[in-house]
Each structure stands twice: as structure tokens, then as C-alpha cells.
Amino acid sequence: MKVPIIKGKNVTLRPLVMSDAKNFCLWLADSEVTIFLQIHGEPSPTLSEEKRYIMSTKKDLSKRQFSIAVAGVHIGTLALSSISEKNKRAEFGIFIGDKKYWGQGCGTEAGKLLLHYAFQTLGLHRVYLSVIGYNIRAIKSYEKIGFRIEGRERQYFFREGHYHDKIIMGILKNEFTFKSKKYGKRK
Ligand SMILES: CC(C)(COP(=O)(O)OP(=O)(O)OC[C@H]1O[C@@H](n2cnc3c(N)ncnc32)[C@H](O)[C@@H]1OP(=O)(O)O)[C@@H](O)C(=O)NCCC(=O)NCCS
């Protein structure tokens, strides 16, 4: 499925390209990154697996996956998955693999650009996500995007000898406000 290039003030969302595979392999082999992801504890992908994954996302009608770039540098990825035309909803997922870019506002800006695309271009009504309870940075970023905590599944994950809750967050189209210097304020 063809995805567009979406430019924000500091962040650009662009289609995945094969040369992104190398960065994904590096990032998904870094436990300081994966500790925040569902895949933590699984074997990290090989370069050929990652290339196959990139190919498969392009054919997947229920998914729109982008790479996140800042000044031309590939720093991470984000996606709408499980897109349901019938129910007008999709699941949001994001990771910035280049740790230098954590905490600089890139994830929040990228998330807002993706939600604007989800609601205005794809015509979705609801976007939802799940996050492990200790990922405070992600939860803060999601709240800044406009997501609300809707519930939690208690002690869902077992990591490093402890159980952790899974937090469910969601946002509806009429709750999302998009504002950027480039485009001005709009709903
Ligand atoms: C989660 C993620 C996408 C957020 O993007 P980001 O660009 O780092 O986040 P932002 O800078 O936009 O916002 C982070 C907020 O958390 C705060 N924060 C930053 N580091 C923090 C930390 N270590 N602990 C708690 N809060 C932190 C920031 O101050 C900011 O809030 P503020 O603007 O109110 O001050 C990114 O950090 C990331 O990809 N992390 C690793 C993988 C991951 O967690 N993916 C999400 C899985 S659900």
C-alpha cells in the first residue's frame, strides 16, 4: 500500500525503503530500545528478515507504516495497523530507535502527523494503542498527542522478574486538534 510523504516542522514521515532495514536490525538488537516494545525477549531480526518485513508492509492493506526522519536522518518508525474500514479504527505504534532523539519532541510531532493522516485522509474515527506501565515517556508523549487512558490489563507483562500492567489508550476523531506552524490550527 502506497504511503505518502508527510512533512511537519521538524519531522518527516516517509515510506519505508530497503536501506532502512539495517537501522531496524541495529535498533531491535538493543535491549534499551526493546524493553519498551512488545517484542522484548524475542530474537532480534536478521537483515534478510527485516527486508522481507519491509516488503510485506507495503502489500498489507490493513497497515500504513512510515519511517520517521529528522533533517534527512532516519530515526525510527511509526504505523497504523489493523486498520478496520468497517469500524473506522486502527492501532497506533511507534518507536524511535536512535536514542539520541528521545525526549526531544520528535515522537509527539510524528504522532500528531500520523493522527492527522488517520482522521483526515483515511477517514478513521478511533485510534488506539497499548503501552507497558513503566514507559512513562511514551505515556506522556501519547497524552500530549491527545490520547486518553481508557483502561489497563493488570500484570500483563512479566519482565525482569516483575509483572507490569498493559495500559490501553485511545483517541476519537473529534478529540484530536492538529496545530502546526506550517498548516495553522485545524481540526
Ligand atoms: C515513546 C517515544 C516515541 C516518545 O517520543 P519522544 O520524542 O521521545 O517523546 P517527546 O519528547 O515528544 O515527549 C516525551 C515526554 O516525556 C518526558 N520524558 C522524557 N524522558 C523521560 C523519562 N526518561 N521519563 C519520564 N518522562 C520523560 C518529556 O519531558 C516529554 O514530556 P514534556 O514535554 O511534558 O516534558 C520515544 O521515546 C521512543 O520511541 N522510545 C523508545 C520506544 C518506545 O517506548 N516506543 C513506544 C512503545 S509503546
PDB file of C-alpha atoms and ligand atoms in Angstrom:
ATOM      1  CA  MET A   1       0.000   0.000   0.000  1.00  0.00           C
ATOM      2  CA  LYS A   2       1.452   3.360  -1.050  1.00  0.00           C
ATOM      3  CA  VAL A   3       2.027   5.768   1.809  1.00  0.00           C
ATOM      4  CA  PRO A   4       2.629   9.496   1.296  1.00  0.00           C
ATOM      5  CA  ILE A   5       5.436  11.737   2.488  1.00  0.00           C
ATOM      6  CA  ILE A   6       4.144  13.915   5.348  1.00  0.00           C
ATOM      7  CA  LYS A   7       6.232  16.908   6.397  1.00  0.00           C
ATOM      8  CA  GLY A   8       5.993  18.565   9.792  1.00  0.00           C
ATOM      9  CA  LYS A   9       8.014  21.354  11.358  1.00  0.00           C
ATOM     10  CA  ASN A  10      10.967  19.171  12.408  1.00  0.00           C
ATOM     11  CA  VAL A  11       9.909  15.659  11.488  1.00  0.00           C
ATOM     12  CA  THR A  12       9.124  13.995   8.159  1.00  0.00           C
ATOM     13  CA  LEU A  13       7.158  10.768   7.770  1.00  0.00           C
ATOM     14  CA  ARG A  14       8.154   8.889   4.633  1.00  0.00           C
ATOM     15  CA  PRO A  15       7.651   5.396   3.159  1.00  0.00           C
ATOM     16  CA  LEU A  16       9.983   2.650   4.355  1.00  0.00           C
ATOM     17  CA  VAL A  17      12.866   1.877   1.963  1.00  0.00           C
ATOM     18  CA  MET A  18      15.013  -1.262   1.844  1.00  0.00           C
ATOM     19  CA  SER A  19      18.067   0.608   3.151  1.00  0.00           C
ATOM     20  CA  ASP A  20      16.132   1.260   6.414  1.00  0.00           C
ATOM     21  CA  ALA A  21      16.463  -2.454   7.226  1.00  0.00           C
ATOM     22  CA  LYS A  22      19.993  -2.061   8.605  1.00  0.00           C
ATOM     23  CA  ASN A  23      18.907   0.523  11.195  1.00  0.00           C
ATOM     24  CA  PHE A  24      15.895  -1.586  12.222  1.00  0.00           C
ATOM     25  CA  CYS A  25      18.222  -4.560  12.823  1.00  0.00           C
ATOM     26  CA  LEU A  26      20.544  -2.437  14.993  1.00  0.00           C
ATOM     27  CA  TRP A  27      17.700  -0.904  16.995  1.00  0.00           C
ATOM     28  CA  LEU A  28      15.827  -4.173  17.505  1.00  0.00           C
ATOM     29  CA  ALA A  29      19.020  -5.761  18.853  1.00  0.00           C
ATOM     30  CA  ASP A  30      19.282  -3.013  21.518  1.00  0.00           C
ATOM     31  CA  SER A  31      17.563  -4.054  24.749  1.00  0.00           C
ATOM     32  CA  GLU A  32      17.439  -0.387  25.899  1.00  0.00           C
ATOM     33  CA  VAL A  33      15.017   0.114  22.985  1.00  0.00           C
ATOM     34  CA  THR A  34      13.177  -3.223  23.032  1.00  0.00           C
ATOM     35  CA  ILE A  35      12.479  -3.038  26.785  1.00  0.00           C
ATOM     36  CA  PHE A  36       9.646  -0.683  25.780  1.00  0.00           C
ATOM     37  CA  LEU A  37       8.333  -2.887  22.939  1.00  0.00           C
ATOM     38  CA  GLN A  38       6.077  -5.948  22.757  1.00  0.00           C
ATOM     39  CA  ILE A  39       8.867  -7.941  21.072  1.00  0.00           C
ATOM     40  CA  HIS A  40      11.246  -7.675  24.048  1.00  0.00           C
ATOM     41  CA  GLY A  41      12.893 -11.036  24.755  1.00  0.00           C
ATOM     42  CA  GLU A  42      12.385 -12.380  21.236  1.00  0.00           C
ATOM     43  CA  PRO A  43      15.390 -12.974  18.938  1.00  0.00           C
ATOM     44  CA  SER A  44      16.281  -9.801  17.025  1.00  0.00           C
ATOM     45  CA  PRO A  45      15.568  -9.976  13.261  1.00  0.00           C
ATOM     46  CA  THR A  46      18.269 -10.666  10.676  1.00  0.00           C
ATOM     47  CA  LEU A  47      18.838  -8.258   7.794  1.00  0.00           C
ATOM     48  CA  SER A  48      17.015 -10.521   5.332  1.00  0.00           C
ATOM     49  CA  GLU A  49      14.067 -10.957   7.733  1.00  0.00           C
ATOM     50  CA  GLU A  50      13.860  -7.194   8.136  1.00  0.00           C
ATOM     51  CA  LYS A  51      13.937  -6.679   4.346  1.00  0.00           C
ATOM     52  CA  ARG A  52      11.147  -9.240   3.941  1.00  0.00           C
ATOM     53  CA  TYR A  53       9.181  -7.428   6.648  1.00  0.00           C
ATOM     54  CA  ILE A  54       9.564  -4.106   4.787  1.00  0.00           C
ATOM     55  CA  MET A  55       8.308  -5.748   1.571  1.00  0.00           C
ATOM     56  CA  SER A  56       5.346  -7.283   3.396  1.00  0.00           C
ATOM     57  CA  THR A  57       4.237  -3.994   4.992  1.00  0.00           C
ATOM     58  CA  LYS A  58       3.986  -2.427   1.543  1.00  0.00           C
ATOM     59  CA  LYS A  59       1.491  -5.096   0.452  1.00  0.00           C
ATOM     60  CA  ASP A  60      -0.538  -5.111   3.675  1.00  0.00           C
ATOM     61  CA  LEU A  61      -3.829  -3.289   3.079  1.00  0.00           C
ATOM     62  CA  SER A  62      -4.556  -3.130   6.816  1.00  0.00           C
ATOM     63  CA  LYS A  63      -1.338  -1.245   7.607  1.00  0.00           C
ATOM     64  CA  ARG A  64       0.319   2.109   6.839  1.00  0.00           C
ATOM     65  CA  GLN A  65       3.904   2.137   8.110  1.00  0.00           C
ATOM     66  CA  PHE A  66       6.275   5.093   7.813  1.00  0.00           C
ATOM     67  CA  SER A  67       9.883   5.825   8.650  1.00  0.00           C
ATOM     68  CA  ILE A  68      10.487   8.888  10.801  1.00  0.00           C
ATOM     69  CA  ALA A  69      13.236  11.234   9.581  1.00  0.00           C
ATOM     70  CA  VAL A  70      14.722  14.405  11.051  1.00  0.00           C
ATOM     71  CA  ALA A  71      16.786  16.538   8.655  1.00  0.00           C
ATOM     72  CA  GLY A  72      17.137  13.503   6.394  1.00  0.00           C
ATOM     73  CA  VAL A  73      18.304  11.186   9.215  1.00  0.00           C
ATOM     74  CA  HIS A  74      16.265   8.014   9.745  1.00  0.00           C
ATOM     75  CA  ILE A  75      15.464   7.862  13.478  1.00  0.00           C
ATOM     76  CA  GLY A  76      12.552   5.434  13.827  1.00  0.00           C
ATOM     77  CA  THR A  77       9.212   4.223  12.579  1.00  0.00           C
ATOM     78  CA  LEU A  78       5.510   4.506  13.274  1.00  0.00           C
ATOM     79  CA  ALA A  79       2.427   2.831  11.887  1.00  0.00           C
ATOM     80  CA  LEU A  80      -1.301   2.414  11.823  1.00  0.00           C
ATOM     81  CA  SER A  81      -2.033  -1.331  11.950  1.00  0.00           C
ATOM     82  CA  SER A  82      -5.155  -3.496  11.989  1.00  0.00           C
ATOM     83  CA  ILE A  83      -6.941  -0.786  10.026  1.00  0.00           C
ATOM     84  CA  SER A  84     -10.636  -1.668  10.004  1.00  0.00           C
ATOM     85  CA  GLU A  85     -12.568   0.002   7.179  1.00  0.00           C
ATOM     86  CA  LYS A  86     -15.764  -1.405   8.652  1.00  0.00           C
ATOM     87  CA  ASN A  87     -15.237   0.001  12.151  1.00  0.00           C
ATOM     88  CA  LYS A  88     -13.123   3.025  11.097  1.00  0.00           C
ATOM     89  CA  ARG A  89     -10.393   2.313  13.609  1.00  0.00           C
ATOM     90  CA  ALA A  90      -6.700   1.428  13.706  1.00  0.00           C
ATOM     91  CA  GLU A  91      -3.943   0.630  16.185  1.00  0.00           C
ATOM     92  CA  PHE A  92      -1.071   3.099  16.634  1.00  0.00           C
ATOM     93  CA  GLY A  93       2.534   2.006  17.172  1.00  0.00           C
ATOM     94  CA  ILE A  94       5.809   3.929  17.277  1.00  0.00           C
ATOM     95  CA  PHE A  95       9.455   3.602  18.162  1.00  0.00           C
ATOM     96  CA  ILE A  96      12.379   5.948  17.841  1.00  0.00           C
ATOM     97  CA  GLY A  97      15.377   3.627  17.615  1.00  0.00           C
ATOM     98  CA  ASP A  98      18.066   6.305  17.628  1.00  0.00           C
ATOM     99  CA  LYS A  99      18.231   7.056  21.360  1.00  0.00           C
ATOM    100  CA  LYS A 100      19.829  10.498  20.817  1.00  0.00           C
ATOM    101  CA  TYR A 101      16.406  11.656  19.644  1.00  0.00           C
ATOM    102  CA  TRP A 102      14.436  10.527  22.704  1.00  0.00           C
ATOM    103  CA  GLY A 103      12.811  13.289  24.717  1.00  0.00           C
ATOM    104  CA  GLN A 104      13.159  15.980  22.049  1.00  0.00           C
ATOM    105  CA  GLY A 105       9.569  16.174  20.920  1.00  0.00           C
ATOM    106  CA  CYS A 106      10.056  14.093  17.737  1.00  0.00           C
ATOM    107  CA  GLY A 107       7.734  11.271  18.821  1.00  0.00           C
ATOM    108  CA  THR A 108       4.943  13.661  19.757  1.00  0.00           C
ATOM    109  CA  GLU A 109       5.241  15.579  16.480  1.00  0.00           C
ATOM    110  CA  ALA A 110       5.371  12.355  14.427  1.00  0.00           C
ATOM    111  CA  GLY A 111       2.321  11.004  16.283  1.00  0.00           C
ATOM    112  CA  LYS A 112       0.315  14.150  15.595  1.00  0.00           C
ATOM    113  CA  LEU A 113       1.189  14.000  11.899  1.00  0.00           C
ATOM    114  CA  LEU A 114       0.090  10.354  11.762  1.00  0.00           C
ATOM    115  CA  LEU A 115      -3.211  11.025  13.556  1.00  0.00           C
ATOM    116  CA  HIS A 116      -3.959  13.904  11.197  1.00  0.00           C
ATOM    117  CA  TYR A 117      -3.430  11.458   8.307  1.00  0.00           C
ATOM    118  CA  ALA A 118      -5.551   8.808  10.079  1.00  0.00           C
ATOM    119  CA  PHE A 119      -8.524  11.081  10.694  1.00  0.00           C
ATOM    120  CA  GLN A 120      -8.399  13.428   7.682  1.00  0.00           C
ATOM    121  CA  THR A 121      -7.027  11.237   4.881  1.00  0.00           C
ATOM    122  CA  LEU A 122      -8.091   7.726   5.895  1.00  0.00           C
ATOM    123  CA  GLY A 123     -11.342   8.919   7.461  1.00  0.00           C
ATOM    124  CA  LEU A 124     -10.898   6.879  10.633  1.00  0.00           C
ATOM    125  CA  HIS A 125     -12.941   7.520  13.769  1.00  0.00           C
ATOM    126  CA  ARG A 126     -10.834   5.924  16.507  1.00  0.00           C
ATOM    127  CA  VAL A 127      -7.129   5.207  17.041  1.00  0.00           C
ATOM    128  CA  TYR A 128      -5.923   3.144  19.992  1.00  0.00           C
ATOM    129  CA  LEU A 129      -2.693   1.758  21.411  1.00  0.00           C
ATOM    130  CA  SER A 130      -1.231  -0.194  24.277  1.00  0.00           C
ATOM    131  CA  VAL A 131       1.856   0.615  26.333  1.00  0.00           C
ATOM    132  CA  ILE A 132       3.689  -1.083  29.205  1.00  0.00           C
ATOM    133  CA  GLY A 133       3.049   0.694  32.514  1.00  0.00           C
ATOM    134  CA  TYR A 134       6.658   1.764  33.175  1.00  0.00           C
ATOM    135  CA  ASN A 135       7.018   3.577  29.834  1.00  0.00           C
ATOM    136  CA  ILE A 136       6.302   6.997  31.336  1.00  0.00           C
ATOM    137  CA  ARG A 137       7.965   8.906  28.497  1.00  0.00           C
ATOM    138  CA  ALA A 138       5.688   7.225  25.948  1.00  0.00           C
ATOM    139  CA  ILE A 139       2.558   7.771  28.070  1.00  0.00           C
ATOM    140  CA  LYS A 140       3.408  11.488  28.433  1.00  0.00           C
ATOM    141  CA  SER A 141       4.007  11.775  24.712  1.00  0.00           C
ATOM    142  CA  TYR A 142       0.711   9.992  23.927  1.00  0.00           C
ATOM    143  CA  GLU A 143      -1.178  12.311  26.285  1.00  0.00           C
ATOM    144  CA  LYS A 144       0.372  15.319  24.530  1.00  0.00           C
ATOM    145  CA  ILE A 145      -0.805  13.897  21.186  1.00  0.00           C
ATOM    146  CA  GLY A 146      -4.324  13.684  22.658  1.00  0.00           C
ATOM    147  CA  PHE A 147      -4.700  10.010  23.626  1.00  0.00           C
ATOM    148  CA  ARG A 148      -6.575   9.262  26.860  1.00  0.00           C
ATOM    149  CA  ILE A 149      -6.049   6.331  29.189  1.00  0.00           C
ATOM    150  CA  GLU A 150      -9.052   4.040  28.732  1.00  0.00           C
ATOM    151  CA  GLY A 151      -8.070   1.115  30.892  1.00  0.00           C
ATOM    152  CA  ARG A 152      -5.416  -1.331  31.955  1.00  0.00           C
ATOM    153  CA  GLU A 153      -4.843  -5.049  31.878  1.00  0.00           C
ATOM    154  CA  ARG A 154      -3.208  -5.786  35.201  1.00  0.00           C
ATOM    155  CA  GLN A 155       0.131  -7.634  35.410  1.00  0.00           C
ATOM    156  CA  TYR A 156       0.006  -8.421  31.689  1.00  0.00           C
ATOM    157  CA  PHE A 157       3.781  -8.475  31.066  1.00  0.00           C
ATOM    158  CA  PHE A 158       6.443 -10.394  33.018  1.00  0.00           C
ATOM    159  CA  ARG A 159       9.804  -8.672  32.636  1.00  0.00           C
ATOM    160  CA  GLU A 160      12.999  -8.612  34.664  1.00  0.00           C
ATOM    161  CA  GLY A 161      11.346 -10.642  37.421  1.00  0.00           C
ATOM    162  CA  HIS A 162       8.272  -8.412  37.803  1.00  0.00           C
ATOM    163  CA  TYR A 163       4.760  -8.152  36.413  1.00  0.00           C
ATOM    164  CA  HIS A 164       3.742  -4.933  34.680  1.00  0.00           C
ATOM    165  CA  ASP A 165       0.357  -3.593  33.615  1.00  0.00           C
ATOM    166  CA  LYS A 166      -0.615  -3.029  29.996  1.00  0.00           C
ATOM    167  CA  ILE A 167      -2.222   0.409  29.609  1.00  0.00           C
ATOM    168  CA  ILE A 168      -4.796   0.941  26.878  1.00  0.00           C
ATOM    169  CA  MET A 169      -5.115   4.435  25.392  1.00  0.00           C
ATOM    170  CA  GLY A 170      -7.397   5.798  22.676  1.00  0.00           C
ATOM    171  CA  ILE A 171      -8.457   8.922  20.847  1.00  0.00           C
ATOM    172  CA  LEU A 172     -11.545   9.745  18.785  1.00  0.00           C
ATOM    173  CA  LYS A 173     -11.574  11.980  15.716  1.00  0.00           C
ATOM    174  CA  ASN A 174     -13.479  14.805  17.438  1.00  0.00           C
ATOM    175  CA  GLU A 175     -10.957  14.850  20.322  1.00  0.00           C
ATOM    176  CA  PHE A 176      -7.954  15.489  18.084  1.00  0.00           C
ATOM    177  CA  THR A 177      -6.695  19.003  17.428  1.00  0.00           C
ATOM    178  CA  PHE A 178      -3.954  19.445  14.885  1.00  0.00           C
ATOM    179  CA  LYS A 179      -1.790  22.514  15.020  1.00  0.00           C
ATOM    180  CA  SER A 180       1.416  23.132  13.159  1.00  0.00           C
ATOM    181  CA  LYS A 181       3.274  26.265  12.123  1.00  0.00           C
ATOM    182  CA  LYS A 182       3.141  25.072   8.553  1.00  0.00           C
ATOM    183  CA  TYR A 183      -0.584  24.479   8.344  1.00  0.00           C
ATOM    184  CA  GLY A 184      -2.053  26.637  11.132  1.00  0.00           C
ATOM    185  CA  LYS A 185      -4.605  25.331  13.612  1.00  0.00           C
ATOM    186  CA  ARG A 186      -7.267  22.983  12.277  1.00  0.00           C
ATOM    187  CA  LYS A 187      -9.382  20.084  13.451  1.00  0.00           C
TER     188      LYS A 187
HETATM  189  C1  LIG B   1       7.971   6.803  23.179  1.00  0.00           C
HETATM  190  C2  LIG B   1       8.604   7.741  22.177  1.00  0.00           C
HETATM  191  C3  LIG B   1       8.001   7.522  20.797  1.00  0.00           C
HETATM  192  C4  LIG B   1       8.283   9.187  22.608  1.00  0.00           C
HETATM  193  O1  LIG B   1       8.867  10.060  21.701  1.00  0.00           O
HETATM  194  P1  LIG B   1       9.849  11.225  22.246  1.00  0.00           P
HETATM  195  O2  LIG B   1      10.198  12.061  21.087  1.00  0.00           O
HETATM  196  O3  LIG B   1      10.962  10.583  22.998  1.00  0.00           O
HETATM  197  O4  LIG B   1       8.865  11.959  23.264  1.00  0.00           O
HETATM  198  P2  LIG B   1       8.634  13.541  23.446  1.00  0.00           P
HETATM  199  O5  LIG B   1       9.951  14.218  23.611  1.00  0.00           O
HETATM  200  O6  LIG B   1       7.770  14.015  22.332  1.00  0.00           O
HETATM  201  O7  LIG B   1       7.770  13.570  24.800  1.00  0.00           O
HETATM  202  C5  LIG B   1       8.222  12.852  25.921  1.00  0.00           C
HETATM  203  C6  LIG B   1       7.688  13.425  27.205  1.00  0.00           C
HETATM  204  O8  LIG B   1       8.156  12.600  28.277  1.00  0.00           O
HETATM  205  C7  LIG B   1       9.082  13.334  29.062  1.00  0.00           C
HETATM  206  N1  LIG B   1      10.244  12.470  29.280  1.00  0.00           N
HETATM  207  C8  LIG B   1      11.383  12.391  28.541  1.00  0.00           C
HETATM  208  N2  LIG B   1      12.197  11.457  29.049  1.00  0.00           N
HETATM  209  C9  LIG B   1      11.544  10.926  30.117  1.00  0.00           C
HETATM  210  C10 LIG B   1      11.875   9.906  31.037  1.00  0.00           C
HETATM  211  N3  LIG B   1      13.015   9.251  30.995  1.00  0.00           N
HETATM  212  N4  LIG B   1      10.952   9.613  31.998  1.00  0.00           N
HETATM  213  C11 LIG B   1       9.777  10.276  32.053  1.00  0.00           C
HETATM  214  N5  LIG B   1       9.424  11.246  31.196  1.00  0.00           N
HETATM  215  C12 LIG B   1      10.306  11.564  30.233  1.00  0.00           C
HETATM  216  C13 LIG B   1       9.477  14.565  28.275  1.00  0.00           C
HETATM  217  O9  LIG B   1       9.835  15.581  29.149  1.00  0.00           O
HETATM  218  C14 LIG B   1       8.207  14.810  27.492  1.00  0.00           C
HETATM  219  O10 LIG B   1       7.193  15.422  28.282  1.00  0.00           O
HETATM  220  P3  LIG B   1       7.071  17.036  28.416  1.00  0.00           P
HETATM  221  O11 LIG B   1       7.044  17.577  27.019  1.00  0.00           O
HETATM  222  O12 LIG B   1       5.764  17.192  29.146  1.00  0.00           O
HETATM  223  O13 LIG B   1       8.246  17.492  29.158  1.00  0.00           O
HETATM  224  C15 LIG B   1      10.155   7.541  22.099  1.00  0.00           C
HETATM  225  O14 LIG B   1      10.759   7.964  23.304  1.00  0.00           O
HETATM  226  C16 LIG B   1      10.533   6.091  21.844  1.00  0.00           C
HETATM  227  O15 LIG B   1      10.387   5.632  20.729  1.00  0.00           O
HETATM  228  N6  LIG B   1      11.025   5.402  22.884  1.00  0.00           N
HETATM  229  C17 LIG B   1      11.517   4.029  22.756  1.00  0.00           C
HETATM  230  C18 LIG B   1      10.490   3.021  22.222  1.00  0.00           C
HETATM  231  C19 LIG B   1       9.117   3.215  22.838  1.00  0.00           C
HETATM  232  O16 LIG B   1       8.971   3.440  24.015  1.00  0.00           O
HETATM  233  N7  LIG B   1       8.088   3.094  21.970  1.00  0.00           N
HETATM  234  C20 LIG B   1       6.699   3.160  22.425  1.00  0.00           C
HETATM  235  C21 LIG B   1       6.197   1.804  22.744  1.00  0.00           C
HETATM  236  S1  LIG B   1       4.512   1.829  23.327  1.00  0.00           S
END
